[in-house]
mmCIF file of C-alpha atoms in Angstrom:
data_model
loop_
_atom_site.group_PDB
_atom_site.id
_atom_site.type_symbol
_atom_site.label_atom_id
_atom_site.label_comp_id
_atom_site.label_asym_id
_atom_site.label_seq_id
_atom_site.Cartn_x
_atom_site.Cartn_y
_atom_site.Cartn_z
ATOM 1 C CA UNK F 97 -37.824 -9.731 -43.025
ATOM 2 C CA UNK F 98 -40.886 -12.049 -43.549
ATOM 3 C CA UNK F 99 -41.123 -13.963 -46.648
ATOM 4 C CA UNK F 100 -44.114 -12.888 -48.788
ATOM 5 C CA UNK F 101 -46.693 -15.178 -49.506
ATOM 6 C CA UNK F 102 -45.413 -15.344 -53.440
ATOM 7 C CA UNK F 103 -41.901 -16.170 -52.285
ATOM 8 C CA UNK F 104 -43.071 -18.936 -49.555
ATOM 9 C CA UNK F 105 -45.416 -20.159 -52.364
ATOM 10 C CA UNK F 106 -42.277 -20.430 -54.884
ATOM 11 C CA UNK F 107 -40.470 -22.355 -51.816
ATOM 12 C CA UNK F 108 -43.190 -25.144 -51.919
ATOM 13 C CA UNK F 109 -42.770 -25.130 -55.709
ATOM 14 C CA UNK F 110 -39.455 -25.658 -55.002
ATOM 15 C CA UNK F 111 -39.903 -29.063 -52.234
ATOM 16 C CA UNK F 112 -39.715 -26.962 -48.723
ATOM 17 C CA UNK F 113 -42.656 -28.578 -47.573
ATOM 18 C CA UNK F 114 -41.976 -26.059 -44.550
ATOM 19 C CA UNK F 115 -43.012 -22.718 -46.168
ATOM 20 C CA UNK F 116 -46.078 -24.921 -46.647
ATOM 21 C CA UNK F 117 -46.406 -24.884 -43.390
ATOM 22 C CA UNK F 118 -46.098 -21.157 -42.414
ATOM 23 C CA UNK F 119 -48.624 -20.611 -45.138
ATOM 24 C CA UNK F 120 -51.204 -23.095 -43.648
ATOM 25 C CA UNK F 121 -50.600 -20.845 -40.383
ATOM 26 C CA UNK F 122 -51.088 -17.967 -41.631
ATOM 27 C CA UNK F 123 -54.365 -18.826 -43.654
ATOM 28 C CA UNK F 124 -56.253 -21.534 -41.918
ATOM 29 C CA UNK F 125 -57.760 -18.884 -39.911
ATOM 30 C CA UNK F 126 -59.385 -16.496 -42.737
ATOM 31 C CA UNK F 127 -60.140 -19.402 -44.667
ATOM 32 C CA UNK F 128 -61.679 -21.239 -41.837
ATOM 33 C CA UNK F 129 -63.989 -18.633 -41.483
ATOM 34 C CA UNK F 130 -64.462 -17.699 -45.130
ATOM 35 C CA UNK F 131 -65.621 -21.287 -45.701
ATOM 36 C CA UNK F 132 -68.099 -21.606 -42.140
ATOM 37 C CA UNK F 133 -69.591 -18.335 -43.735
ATOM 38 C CA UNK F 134 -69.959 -19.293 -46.566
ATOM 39 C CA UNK F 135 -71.565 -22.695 -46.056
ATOM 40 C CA UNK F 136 -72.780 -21.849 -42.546
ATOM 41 C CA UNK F 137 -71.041 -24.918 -40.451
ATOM 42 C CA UNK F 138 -68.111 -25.528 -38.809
ATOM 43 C CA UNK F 139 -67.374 -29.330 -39.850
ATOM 44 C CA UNK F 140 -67.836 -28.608 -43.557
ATOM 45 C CA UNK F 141 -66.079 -25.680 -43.647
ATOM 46 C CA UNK F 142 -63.338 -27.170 -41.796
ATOM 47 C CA UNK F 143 -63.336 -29.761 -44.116
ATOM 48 C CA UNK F 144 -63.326 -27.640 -47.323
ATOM 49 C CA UNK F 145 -60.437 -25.669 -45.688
ATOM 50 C CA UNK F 146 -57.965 -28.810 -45.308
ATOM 51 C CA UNK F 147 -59.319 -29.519 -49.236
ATOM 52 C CA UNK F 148 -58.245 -26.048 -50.421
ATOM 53 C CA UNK F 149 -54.815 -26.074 -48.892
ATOM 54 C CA UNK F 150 -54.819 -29.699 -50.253
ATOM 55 C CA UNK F 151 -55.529 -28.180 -53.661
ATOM 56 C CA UNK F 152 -52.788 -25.209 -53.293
ATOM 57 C CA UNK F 153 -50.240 -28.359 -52.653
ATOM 58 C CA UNK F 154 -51.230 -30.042 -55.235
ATOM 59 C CA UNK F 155 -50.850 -27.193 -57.852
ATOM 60 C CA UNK F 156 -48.057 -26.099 -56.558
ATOM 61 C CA UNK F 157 -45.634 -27.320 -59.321
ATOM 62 C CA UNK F 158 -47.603 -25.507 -61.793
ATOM 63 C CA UNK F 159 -48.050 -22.681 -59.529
ATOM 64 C CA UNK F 160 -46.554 -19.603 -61.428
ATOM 65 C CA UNK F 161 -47.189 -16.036 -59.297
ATOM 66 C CA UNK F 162 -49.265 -14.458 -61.564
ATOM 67 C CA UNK F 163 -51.213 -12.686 -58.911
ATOM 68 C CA UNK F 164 -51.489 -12.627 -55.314
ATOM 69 C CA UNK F 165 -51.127 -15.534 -53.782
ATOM 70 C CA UNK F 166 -54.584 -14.513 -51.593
ATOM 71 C CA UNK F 167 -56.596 -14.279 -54.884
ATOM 72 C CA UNK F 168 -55.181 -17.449 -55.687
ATOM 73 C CA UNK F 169 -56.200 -19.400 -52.998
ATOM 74 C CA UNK F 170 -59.570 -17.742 -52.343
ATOM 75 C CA UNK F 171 -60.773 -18.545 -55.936
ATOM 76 C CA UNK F 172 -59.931 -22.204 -55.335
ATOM 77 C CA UNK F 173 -62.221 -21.501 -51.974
ATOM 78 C CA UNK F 174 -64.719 -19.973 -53.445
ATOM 79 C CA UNK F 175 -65.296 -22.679 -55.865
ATOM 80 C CA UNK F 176 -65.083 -25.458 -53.158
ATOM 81 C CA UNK F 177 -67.272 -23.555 -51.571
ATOM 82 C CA UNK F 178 -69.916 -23.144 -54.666
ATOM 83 C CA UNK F 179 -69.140 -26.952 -55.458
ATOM 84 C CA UNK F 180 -69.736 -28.305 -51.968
ATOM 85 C CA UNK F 181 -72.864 -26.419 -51.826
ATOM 86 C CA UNK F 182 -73.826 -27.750 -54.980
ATOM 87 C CA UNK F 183 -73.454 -31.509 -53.788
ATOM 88 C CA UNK F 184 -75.324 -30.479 -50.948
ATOM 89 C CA UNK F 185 -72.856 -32.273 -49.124
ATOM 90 C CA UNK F 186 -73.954 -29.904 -46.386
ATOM 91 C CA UNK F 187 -77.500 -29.216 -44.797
ATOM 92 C CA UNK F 188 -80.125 -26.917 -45.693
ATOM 93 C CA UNK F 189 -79.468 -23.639 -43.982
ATOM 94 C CA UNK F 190 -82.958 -22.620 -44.838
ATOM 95 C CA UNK F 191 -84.215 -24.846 -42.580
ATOM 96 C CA UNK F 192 -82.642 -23.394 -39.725
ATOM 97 C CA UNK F 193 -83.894 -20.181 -40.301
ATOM 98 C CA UNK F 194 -86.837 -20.957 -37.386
ATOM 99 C CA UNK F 195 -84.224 -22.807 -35.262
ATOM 100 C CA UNK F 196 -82.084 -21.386 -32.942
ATOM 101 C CA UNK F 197 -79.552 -24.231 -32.449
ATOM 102 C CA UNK F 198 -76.428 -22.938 -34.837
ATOM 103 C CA UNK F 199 -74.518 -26.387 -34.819
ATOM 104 C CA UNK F 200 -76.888 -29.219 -34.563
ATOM 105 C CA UNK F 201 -74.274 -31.766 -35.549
ATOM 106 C CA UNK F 202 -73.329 -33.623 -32.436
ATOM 107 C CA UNK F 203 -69.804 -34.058 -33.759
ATOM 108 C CA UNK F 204 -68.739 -30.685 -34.276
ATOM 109 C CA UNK F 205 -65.311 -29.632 -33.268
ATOM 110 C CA UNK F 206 -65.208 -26.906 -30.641
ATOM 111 C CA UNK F 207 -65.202 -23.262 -31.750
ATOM 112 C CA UNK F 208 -65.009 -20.024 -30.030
ATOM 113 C CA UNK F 209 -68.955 -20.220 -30.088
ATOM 114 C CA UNK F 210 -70.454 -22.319 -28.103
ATOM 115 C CA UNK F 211 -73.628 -24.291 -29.579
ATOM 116 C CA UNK F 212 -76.695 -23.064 -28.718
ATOM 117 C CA UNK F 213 -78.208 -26.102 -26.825
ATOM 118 C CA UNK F 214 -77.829 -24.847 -23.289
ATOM 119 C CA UNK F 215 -81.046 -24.176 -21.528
ATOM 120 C CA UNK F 216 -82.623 -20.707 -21.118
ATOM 121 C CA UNK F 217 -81.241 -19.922 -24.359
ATOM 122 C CA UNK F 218 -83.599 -16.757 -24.667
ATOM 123 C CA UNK F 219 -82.023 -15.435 -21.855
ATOM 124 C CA UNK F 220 -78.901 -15.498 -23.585
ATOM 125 C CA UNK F 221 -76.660 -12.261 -24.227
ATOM 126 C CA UNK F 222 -78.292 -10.171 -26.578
ATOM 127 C CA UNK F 223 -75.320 -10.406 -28.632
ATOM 128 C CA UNK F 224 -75.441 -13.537 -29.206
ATOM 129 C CA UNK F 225 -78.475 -13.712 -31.121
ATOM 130 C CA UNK F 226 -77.545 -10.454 -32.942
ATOM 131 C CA UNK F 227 -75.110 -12.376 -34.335
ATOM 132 C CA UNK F 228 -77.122 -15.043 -35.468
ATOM 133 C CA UNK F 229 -78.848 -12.914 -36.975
ATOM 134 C CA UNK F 230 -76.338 -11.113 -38.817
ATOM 135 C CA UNK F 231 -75.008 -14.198 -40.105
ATOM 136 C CA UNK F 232 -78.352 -15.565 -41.448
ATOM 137 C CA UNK F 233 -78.661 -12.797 -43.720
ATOM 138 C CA UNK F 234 -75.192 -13.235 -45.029
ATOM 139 C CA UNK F 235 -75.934 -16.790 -45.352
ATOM 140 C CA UNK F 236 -79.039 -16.315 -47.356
ATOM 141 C CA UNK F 237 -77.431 -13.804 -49.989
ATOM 142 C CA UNK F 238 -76.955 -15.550 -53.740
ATOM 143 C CA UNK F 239 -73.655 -17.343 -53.292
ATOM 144 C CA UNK F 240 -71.567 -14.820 -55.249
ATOM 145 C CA UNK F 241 -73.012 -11.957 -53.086
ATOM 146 C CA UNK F 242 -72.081 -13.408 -50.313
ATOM 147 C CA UNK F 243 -68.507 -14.624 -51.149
ATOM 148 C CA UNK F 244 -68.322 -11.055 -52.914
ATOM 149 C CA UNK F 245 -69.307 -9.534 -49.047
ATOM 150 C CA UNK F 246 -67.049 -12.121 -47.304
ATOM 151 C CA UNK F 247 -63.940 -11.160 -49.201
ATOM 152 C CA UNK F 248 -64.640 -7.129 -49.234
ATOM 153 C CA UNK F 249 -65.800 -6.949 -45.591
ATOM 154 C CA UNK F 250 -63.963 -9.800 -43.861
ATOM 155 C CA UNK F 251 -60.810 -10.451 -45.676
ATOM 156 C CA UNK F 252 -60.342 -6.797 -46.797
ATOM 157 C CA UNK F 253 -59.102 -7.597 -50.111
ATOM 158 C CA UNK F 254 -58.904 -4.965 -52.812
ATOM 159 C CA UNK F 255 -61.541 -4.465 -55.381
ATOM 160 C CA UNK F 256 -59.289 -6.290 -58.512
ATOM 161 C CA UNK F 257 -58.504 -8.930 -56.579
ATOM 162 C CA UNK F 258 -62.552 -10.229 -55.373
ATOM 163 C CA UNK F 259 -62.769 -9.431 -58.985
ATOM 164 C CA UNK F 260 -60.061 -11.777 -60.248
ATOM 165 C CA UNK F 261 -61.206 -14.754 -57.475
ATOM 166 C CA UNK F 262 -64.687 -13.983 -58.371
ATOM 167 C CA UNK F 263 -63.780 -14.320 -62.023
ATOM 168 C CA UNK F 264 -65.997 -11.184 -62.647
ATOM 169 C CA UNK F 265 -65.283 -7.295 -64.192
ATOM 170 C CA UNK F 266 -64.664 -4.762 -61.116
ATOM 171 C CA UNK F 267 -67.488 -2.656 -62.508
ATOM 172 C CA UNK F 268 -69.832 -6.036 -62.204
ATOM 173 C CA UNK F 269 -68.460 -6.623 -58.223
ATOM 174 C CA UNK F 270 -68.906 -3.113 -57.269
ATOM 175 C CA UNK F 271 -72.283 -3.759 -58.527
ATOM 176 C CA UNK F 272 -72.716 -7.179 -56.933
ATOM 177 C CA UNK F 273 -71.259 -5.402 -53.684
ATOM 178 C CA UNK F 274 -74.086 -2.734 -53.614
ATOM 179 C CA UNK F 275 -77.372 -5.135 -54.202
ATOM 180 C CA UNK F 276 -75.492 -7.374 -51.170
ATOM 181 C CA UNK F 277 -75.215 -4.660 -48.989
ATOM 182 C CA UNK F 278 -78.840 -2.740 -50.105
ATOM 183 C CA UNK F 279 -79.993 -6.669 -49.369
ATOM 184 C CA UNK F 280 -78.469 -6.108 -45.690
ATOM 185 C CA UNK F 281 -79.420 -3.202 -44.738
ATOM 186 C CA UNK F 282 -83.172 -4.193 -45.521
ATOM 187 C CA UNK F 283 -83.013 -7.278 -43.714
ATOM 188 C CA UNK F 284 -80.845 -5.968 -40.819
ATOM 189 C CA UNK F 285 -83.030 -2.578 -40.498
ATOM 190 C CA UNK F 286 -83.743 -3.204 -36.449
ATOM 191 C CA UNK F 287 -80.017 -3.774 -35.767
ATOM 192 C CA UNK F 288 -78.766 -0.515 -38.393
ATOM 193 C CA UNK F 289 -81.308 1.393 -36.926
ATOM 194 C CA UNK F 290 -79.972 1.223 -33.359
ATOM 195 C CA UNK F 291 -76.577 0.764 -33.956
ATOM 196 C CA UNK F 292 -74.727 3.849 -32.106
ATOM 197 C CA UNK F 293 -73.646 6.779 -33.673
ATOM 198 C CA UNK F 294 -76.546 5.646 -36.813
ATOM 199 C CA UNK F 295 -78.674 9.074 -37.060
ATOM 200 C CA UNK F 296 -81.606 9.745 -35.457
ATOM 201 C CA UNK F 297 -83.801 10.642 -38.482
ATOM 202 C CA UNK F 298 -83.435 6.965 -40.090
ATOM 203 C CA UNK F 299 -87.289 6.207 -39.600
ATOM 204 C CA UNK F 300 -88.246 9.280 -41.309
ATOM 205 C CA UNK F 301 -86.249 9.512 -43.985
ATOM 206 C CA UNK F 302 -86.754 5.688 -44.720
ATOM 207 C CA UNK F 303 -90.413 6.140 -44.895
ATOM 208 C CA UNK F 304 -89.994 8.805 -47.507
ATOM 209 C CA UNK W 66 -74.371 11.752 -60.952
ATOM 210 C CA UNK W 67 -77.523 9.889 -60.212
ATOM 211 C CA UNK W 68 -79.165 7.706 -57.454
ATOM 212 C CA UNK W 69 -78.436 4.566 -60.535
ATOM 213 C CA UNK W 70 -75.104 5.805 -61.578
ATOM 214 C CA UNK W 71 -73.967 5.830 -57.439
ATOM 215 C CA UNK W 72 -75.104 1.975 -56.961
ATOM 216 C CA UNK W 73 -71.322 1.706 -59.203
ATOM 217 C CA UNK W 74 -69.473 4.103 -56.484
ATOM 218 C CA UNK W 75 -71.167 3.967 -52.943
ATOM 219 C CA UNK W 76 -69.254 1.253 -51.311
ATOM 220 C CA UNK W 77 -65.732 2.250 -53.101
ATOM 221 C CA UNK W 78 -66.617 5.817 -51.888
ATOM 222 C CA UNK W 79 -67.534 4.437 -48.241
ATOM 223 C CA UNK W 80 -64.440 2.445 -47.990
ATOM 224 C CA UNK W 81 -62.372 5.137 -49.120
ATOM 225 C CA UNK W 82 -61.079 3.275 -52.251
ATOM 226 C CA UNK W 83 -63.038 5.716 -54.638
ATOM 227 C CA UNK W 84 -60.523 7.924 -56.575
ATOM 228 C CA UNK W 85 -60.414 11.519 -56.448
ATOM 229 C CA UNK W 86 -62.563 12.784 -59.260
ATOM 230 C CA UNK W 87 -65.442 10.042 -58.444
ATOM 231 C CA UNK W 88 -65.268 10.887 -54.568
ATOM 232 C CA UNK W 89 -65.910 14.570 -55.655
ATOM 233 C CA UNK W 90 -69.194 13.252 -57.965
ATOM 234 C CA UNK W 91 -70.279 11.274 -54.899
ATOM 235 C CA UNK W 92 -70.120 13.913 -52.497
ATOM 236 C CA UNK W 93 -72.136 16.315 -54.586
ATOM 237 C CA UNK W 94 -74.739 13.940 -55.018
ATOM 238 C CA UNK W 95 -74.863 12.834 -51.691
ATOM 239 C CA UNK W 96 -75.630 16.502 -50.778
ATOM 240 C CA UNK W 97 -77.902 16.707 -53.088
ATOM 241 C CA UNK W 98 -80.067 13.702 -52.452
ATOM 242 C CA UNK W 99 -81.116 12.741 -48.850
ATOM 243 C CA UNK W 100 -81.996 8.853 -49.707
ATOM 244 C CA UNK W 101 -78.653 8.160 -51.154
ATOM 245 C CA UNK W 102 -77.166 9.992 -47.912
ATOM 246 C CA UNK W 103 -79.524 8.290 -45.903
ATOM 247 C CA UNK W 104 -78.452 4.778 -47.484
ATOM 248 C CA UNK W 105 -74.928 5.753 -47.302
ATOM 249 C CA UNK W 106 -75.182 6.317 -43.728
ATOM 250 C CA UNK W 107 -76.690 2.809 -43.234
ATOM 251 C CA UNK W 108 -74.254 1.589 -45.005
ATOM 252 C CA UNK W 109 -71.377 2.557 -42.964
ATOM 253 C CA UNK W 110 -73.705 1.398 -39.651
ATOM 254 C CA UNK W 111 -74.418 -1.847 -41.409
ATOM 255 C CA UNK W 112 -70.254 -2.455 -42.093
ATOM 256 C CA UNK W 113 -69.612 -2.095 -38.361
ATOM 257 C CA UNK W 114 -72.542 -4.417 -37.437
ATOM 258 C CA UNK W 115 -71.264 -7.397 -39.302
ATOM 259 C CA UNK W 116 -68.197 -6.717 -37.495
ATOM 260 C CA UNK W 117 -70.400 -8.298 -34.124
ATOM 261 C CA UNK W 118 -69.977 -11.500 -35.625
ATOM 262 C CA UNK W 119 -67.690 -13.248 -34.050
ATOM 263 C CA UNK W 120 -64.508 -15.263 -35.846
ATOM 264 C CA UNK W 121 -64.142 -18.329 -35.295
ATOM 265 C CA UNK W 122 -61.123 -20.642 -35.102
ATOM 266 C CA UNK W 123 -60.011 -23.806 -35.868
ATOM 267 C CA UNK W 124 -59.975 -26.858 -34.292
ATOM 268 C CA UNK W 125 -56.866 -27.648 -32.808
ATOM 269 C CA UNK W 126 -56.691 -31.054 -34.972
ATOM 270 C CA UNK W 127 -57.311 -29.279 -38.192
ATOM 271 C CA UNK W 128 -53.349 -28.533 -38.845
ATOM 272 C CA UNK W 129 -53.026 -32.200 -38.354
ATOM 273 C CA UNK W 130 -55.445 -33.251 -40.287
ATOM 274 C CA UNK W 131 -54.072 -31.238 -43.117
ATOM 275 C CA UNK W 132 -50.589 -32.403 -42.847
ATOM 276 C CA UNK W 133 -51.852 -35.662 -43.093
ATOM 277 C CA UNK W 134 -54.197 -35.141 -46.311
ATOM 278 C CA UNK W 135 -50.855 -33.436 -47.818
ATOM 279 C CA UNK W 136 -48.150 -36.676 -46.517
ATOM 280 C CA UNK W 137 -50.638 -38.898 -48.385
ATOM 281 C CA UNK W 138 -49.952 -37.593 -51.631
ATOM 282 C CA UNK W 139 -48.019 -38.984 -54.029
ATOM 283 C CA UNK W 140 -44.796 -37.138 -54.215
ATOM 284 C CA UNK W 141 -42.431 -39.014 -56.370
ATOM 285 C CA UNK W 142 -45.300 -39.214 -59.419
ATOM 286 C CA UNK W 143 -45.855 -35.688 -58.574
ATOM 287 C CA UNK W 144 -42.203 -35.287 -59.584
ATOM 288 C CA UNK W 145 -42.745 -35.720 -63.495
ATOM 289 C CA UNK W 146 -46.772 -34.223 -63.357
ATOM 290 C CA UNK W 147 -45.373 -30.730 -64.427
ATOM 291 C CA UNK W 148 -44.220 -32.624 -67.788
ATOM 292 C CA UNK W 149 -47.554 -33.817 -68.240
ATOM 293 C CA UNK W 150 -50.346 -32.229 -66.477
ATOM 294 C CA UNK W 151 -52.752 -34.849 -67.123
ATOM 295 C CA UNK W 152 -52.645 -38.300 -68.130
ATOM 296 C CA UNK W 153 -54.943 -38.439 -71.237
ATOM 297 C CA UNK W 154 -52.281 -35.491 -72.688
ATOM 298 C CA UNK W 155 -49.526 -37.587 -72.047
ATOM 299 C CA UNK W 156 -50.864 -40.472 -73.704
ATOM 300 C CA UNK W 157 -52.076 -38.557 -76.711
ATOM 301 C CA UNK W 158 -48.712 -36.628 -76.954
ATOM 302 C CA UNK W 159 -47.383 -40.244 -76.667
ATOM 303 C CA UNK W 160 -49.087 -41.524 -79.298
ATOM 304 C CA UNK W 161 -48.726 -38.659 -81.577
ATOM 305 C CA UNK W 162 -44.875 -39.805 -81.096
ATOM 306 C CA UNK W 163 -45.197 -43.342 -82.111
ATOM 307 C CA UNK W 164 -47.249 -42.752 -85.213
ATOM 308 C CA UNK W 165 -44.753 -39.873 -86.380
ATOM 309 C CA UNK W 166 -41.796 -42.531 -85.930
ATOM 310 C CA UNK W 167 -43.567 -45.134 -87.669
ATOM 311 C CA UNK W 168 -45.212 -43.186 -90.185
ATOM 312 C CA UNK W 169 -41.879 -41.502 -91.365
ATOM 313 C CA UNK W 170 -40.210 -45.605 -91.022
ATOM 314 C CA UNK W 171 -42.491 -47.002 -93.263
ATOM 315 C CA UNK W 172 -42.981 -44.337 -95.616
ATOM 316 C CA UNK W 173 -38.654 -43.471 -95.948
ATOM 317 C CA UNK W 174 -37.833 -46.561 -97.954
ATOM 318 C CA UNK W 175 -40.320 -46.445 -100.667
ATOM 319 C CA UNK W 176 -39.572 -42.913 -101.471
ATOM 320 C CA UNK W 177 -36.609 -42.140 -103.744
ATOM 321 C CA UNK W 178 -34.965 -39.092 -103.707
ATOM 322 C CA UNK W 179 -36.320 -37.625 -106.832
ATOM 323 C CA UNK W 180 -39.934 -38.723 -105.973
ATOM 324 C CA UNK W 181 -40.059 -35.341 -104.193
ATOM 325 C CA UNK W 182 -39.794 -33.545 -107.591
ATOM 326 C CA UNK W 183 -43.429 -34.250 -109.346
ATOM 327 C CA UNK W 184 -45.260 -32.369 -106.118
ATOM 328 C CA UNK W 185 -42.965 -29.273 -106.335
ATOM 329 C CA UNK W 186 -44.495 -26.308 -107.073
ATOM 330 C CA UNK W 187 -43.208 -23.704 -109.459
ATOM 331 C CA UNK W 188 -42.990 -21.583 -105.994
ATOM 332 C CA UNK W 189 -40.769 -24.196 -104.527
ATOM 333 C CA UNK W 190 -38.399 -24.513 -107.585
ATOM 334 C CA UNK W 191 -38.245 -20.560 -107.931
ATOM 335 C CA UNK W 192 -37.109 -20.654 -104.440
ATOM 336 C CA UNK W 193 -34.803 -23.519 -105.236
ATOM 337 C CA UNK W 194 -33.241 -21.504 -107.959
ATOM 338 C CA UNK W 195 -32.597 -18.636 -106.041
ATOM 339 C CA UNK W 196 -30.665 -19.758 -103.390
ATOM 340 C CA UNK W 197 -27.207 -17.979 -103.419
ATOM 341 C CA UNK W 198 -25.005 -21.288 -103.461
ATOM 342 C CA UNK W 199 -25.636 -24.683 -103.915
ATOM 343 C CA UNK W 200 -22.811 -26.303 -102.524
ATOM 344 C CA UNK W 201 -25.130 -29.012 -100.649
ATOM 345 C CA UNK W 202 -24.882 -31.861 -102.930
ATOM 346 C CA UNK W 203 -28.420 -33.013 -101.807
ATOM 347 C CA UNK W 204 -29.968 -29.916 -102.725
ATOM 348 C CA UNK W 205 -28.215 -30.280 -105.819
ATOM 349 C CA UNK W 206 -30.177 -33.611 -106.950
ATOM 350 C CA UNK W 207 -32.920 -31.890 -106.233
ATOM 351 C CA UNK W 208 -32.278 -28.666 -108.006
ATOM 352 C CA UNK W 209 -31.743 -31.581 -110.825
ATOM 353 C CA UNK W 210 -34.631 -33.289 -110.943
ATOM 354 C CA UNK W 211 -36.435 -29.806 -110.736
ATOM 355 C CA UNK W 212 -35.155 -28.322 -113.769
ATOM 356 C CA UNK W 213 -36.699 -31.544 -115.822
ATOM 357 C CA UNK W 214 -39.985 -30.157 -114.971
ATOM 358 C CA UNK W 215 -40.302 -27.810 -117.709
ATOM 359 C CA UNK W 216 -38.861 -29.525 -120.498
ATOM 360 C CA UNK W 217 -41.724 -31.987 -119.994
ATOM 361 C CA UNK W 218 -44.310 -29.227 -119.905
ATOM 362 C CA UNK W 219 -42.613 -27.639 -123.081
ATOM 363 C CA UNK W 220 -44.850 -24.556 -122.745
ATOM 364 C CA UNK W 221 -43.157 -21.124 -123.814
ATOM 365 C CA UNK W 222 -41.657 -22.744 -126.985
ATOM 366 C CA UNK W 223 -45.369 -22.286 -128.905
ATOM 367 C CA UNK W 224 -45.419 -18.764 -128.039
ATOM 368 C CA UNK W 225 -41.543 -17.760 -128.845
ATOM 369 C CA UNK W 226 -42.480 -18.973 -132.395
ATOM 370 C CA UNK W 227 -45.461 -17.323 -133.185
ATOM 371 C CA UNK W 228 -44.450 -13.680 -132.167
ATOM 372 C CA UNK W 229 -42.232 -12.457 -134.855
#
């Protein structure tokens, strides 16, 4: 049986710098992409990653299991994330609303996507730019929105614990949660609209 | 339930988290109002759109790179920092500590034993004089000194004479 996440966390606290490991394999995916959603680039939020699971080390002697170890480590992202964002240690994402290169930065490491600078772009998969677009609108939702949306539709947590790393009431996420998603389904009309299975009557009840 | 009161229970309904009794609210007013069903079918076609975005994953240096940020720390100070979680603390709690040992050095000569007596209260003297046994001869002195008190205030005689 798999050590929980509590129990592997209680190792570190304890000098098995190993458990540290499995954790960082288990997490540096979901917070990988937490953080590149959140700030909208791949360098920064691969560098705010490696800072968070510096930051979980570090506390780890005063780490006491309080709540989930998830909660835990996504509030200490989510405030990297506001922080870094804050510094504007990272570009403008507004400014690439026009632009269809995703990853201007020459120096990016290599993700699954591959950055946009290949000629003919506009004859690129469909998809492709669906998902650019998809991920604009996240990006420009108010920060807590978006972390709110991030952690309910991406990492799947459970409403009192996006509440607890939010440091907000549940009634005041599940409220935060509906304006992000009413703000998404207005911006993301064309792609709702034709999404399969979506009904046909859409147009006319939207104009009533 | 309303169109405002649903903005609170639409995405806990849609996700299935909703409990029982607000599920049943939800569904009534979902029949009864086409815009909220309307939304809440967008909803549900919005979730699995921003499901077409595509994870990414790390670079294959980033594990590196963290075990390297984590092997520069400072381990063997790291070994007292649950003791004192910051350094300011630990200098303050330090320096409470000397001034608590000098203060009670310097002030422990010049005090006799008795000079405790004048700042007694009558509360502390009551409390003196009802302890069970006072075999302690320390306490004893004390209880001593104490018991002058009232002879020099030589109160209740006055009023012991003029009653009869």
């Amino acid at each position: 049986m798999a050590r929980s996440d509590v129990q592997l966390m209680l190792d570190v606290k304890a000098g098995d710098d190993s458990s540290f490991e499995l954790l960082l394999r288990k997490y540096r995916g979901p917070l990988v992409n937490f953080l590149y959603r959140m700030v909208g680039d791949t360098g920064t939020a691969e560098d705010l990653a490696q800072e968070v699971f510096l930051r979980v080390y570090r506390a780890r002697k005063q780490y006491a299991p309080s709540a989930k170890f998830t909660t835990w480590m996504f509030r200490i992202a989510t405030n990297v994330a506001l922080n870094s964002r804050r510094d504007g240690r990272h570009r403008q994402l507004e400014v690439s609303l026009d632009h269809s290169p995703e990853h201007a930065e020459k120096d990016d490491p290599p993700a699954m996507e591959v950055p946009d600078r290949r000629p003919g772009i506009e004859q690129e998969l469909i998809v492709r730019d669906r998902a650019a677009l998809i991920r604009r609108a996240v990006e420009a939702l108010p920060e807590k929105q978006r972390a709110a949306v991030l952690l309910h539709k991406y990492q799947e947590m459970d409403y009192d614990e996006i509440a607890a790393a939010l440091e907000c009431s549940e009634s005041a996420l599940k409220s935060l949660l509906f304006r992000a998603y009413e703000t998404l389904r207005i911006e993301l009309a064309p792609l709702v609209g034709h999404v399969a299975g979506s009904p046909k009557r859409t147009e006319e009840v939207r104009s009533s | 339930m309303n169109c405002q009161r649903i903005e609170q229970d639409l995405v806990a309904y849609l996700d299935g988290r909703a409990d029982p009794a607000r599920r049943r609210q939800v569904d009534e007013h979902l029949l009864a109002c086409p815009a909220c069903r309307e939304r809440a079918l967008e909803f549900r076609a919005l979730w699995s759109v921003l499901d077409e975005v595509p994870a990414i994953s790390p670079s294959p240096a980033f594990d590196a790179a963290v075990r390297q940020r984590v092997a520069a720390e400072p381990r063997r100070a790291s070994r007292w920092a649950w003791l004192v979680p910051s350094p300011r603390l630990g200098f303050a709690l330090t320096a409470v500590l000397v001034l608590a040992v000098w203060l009670s050095s310097v002030r422990a000569p010049r005090q006799p034993p008795v000079a405790a007596a004048p700042q007694s209260s009558e509360t502390e003297f009551a409390m003196i004089r009802e302890l069970p046994v006072l075999e302690d001869y320390d306490v004893l002195q004390g209880f001593d000194a104490l018991s002058e008190l009232p002879v020099q205030q030589a109160v209740p005689q006055p009023h012991a004479q003029r009653q009869p």
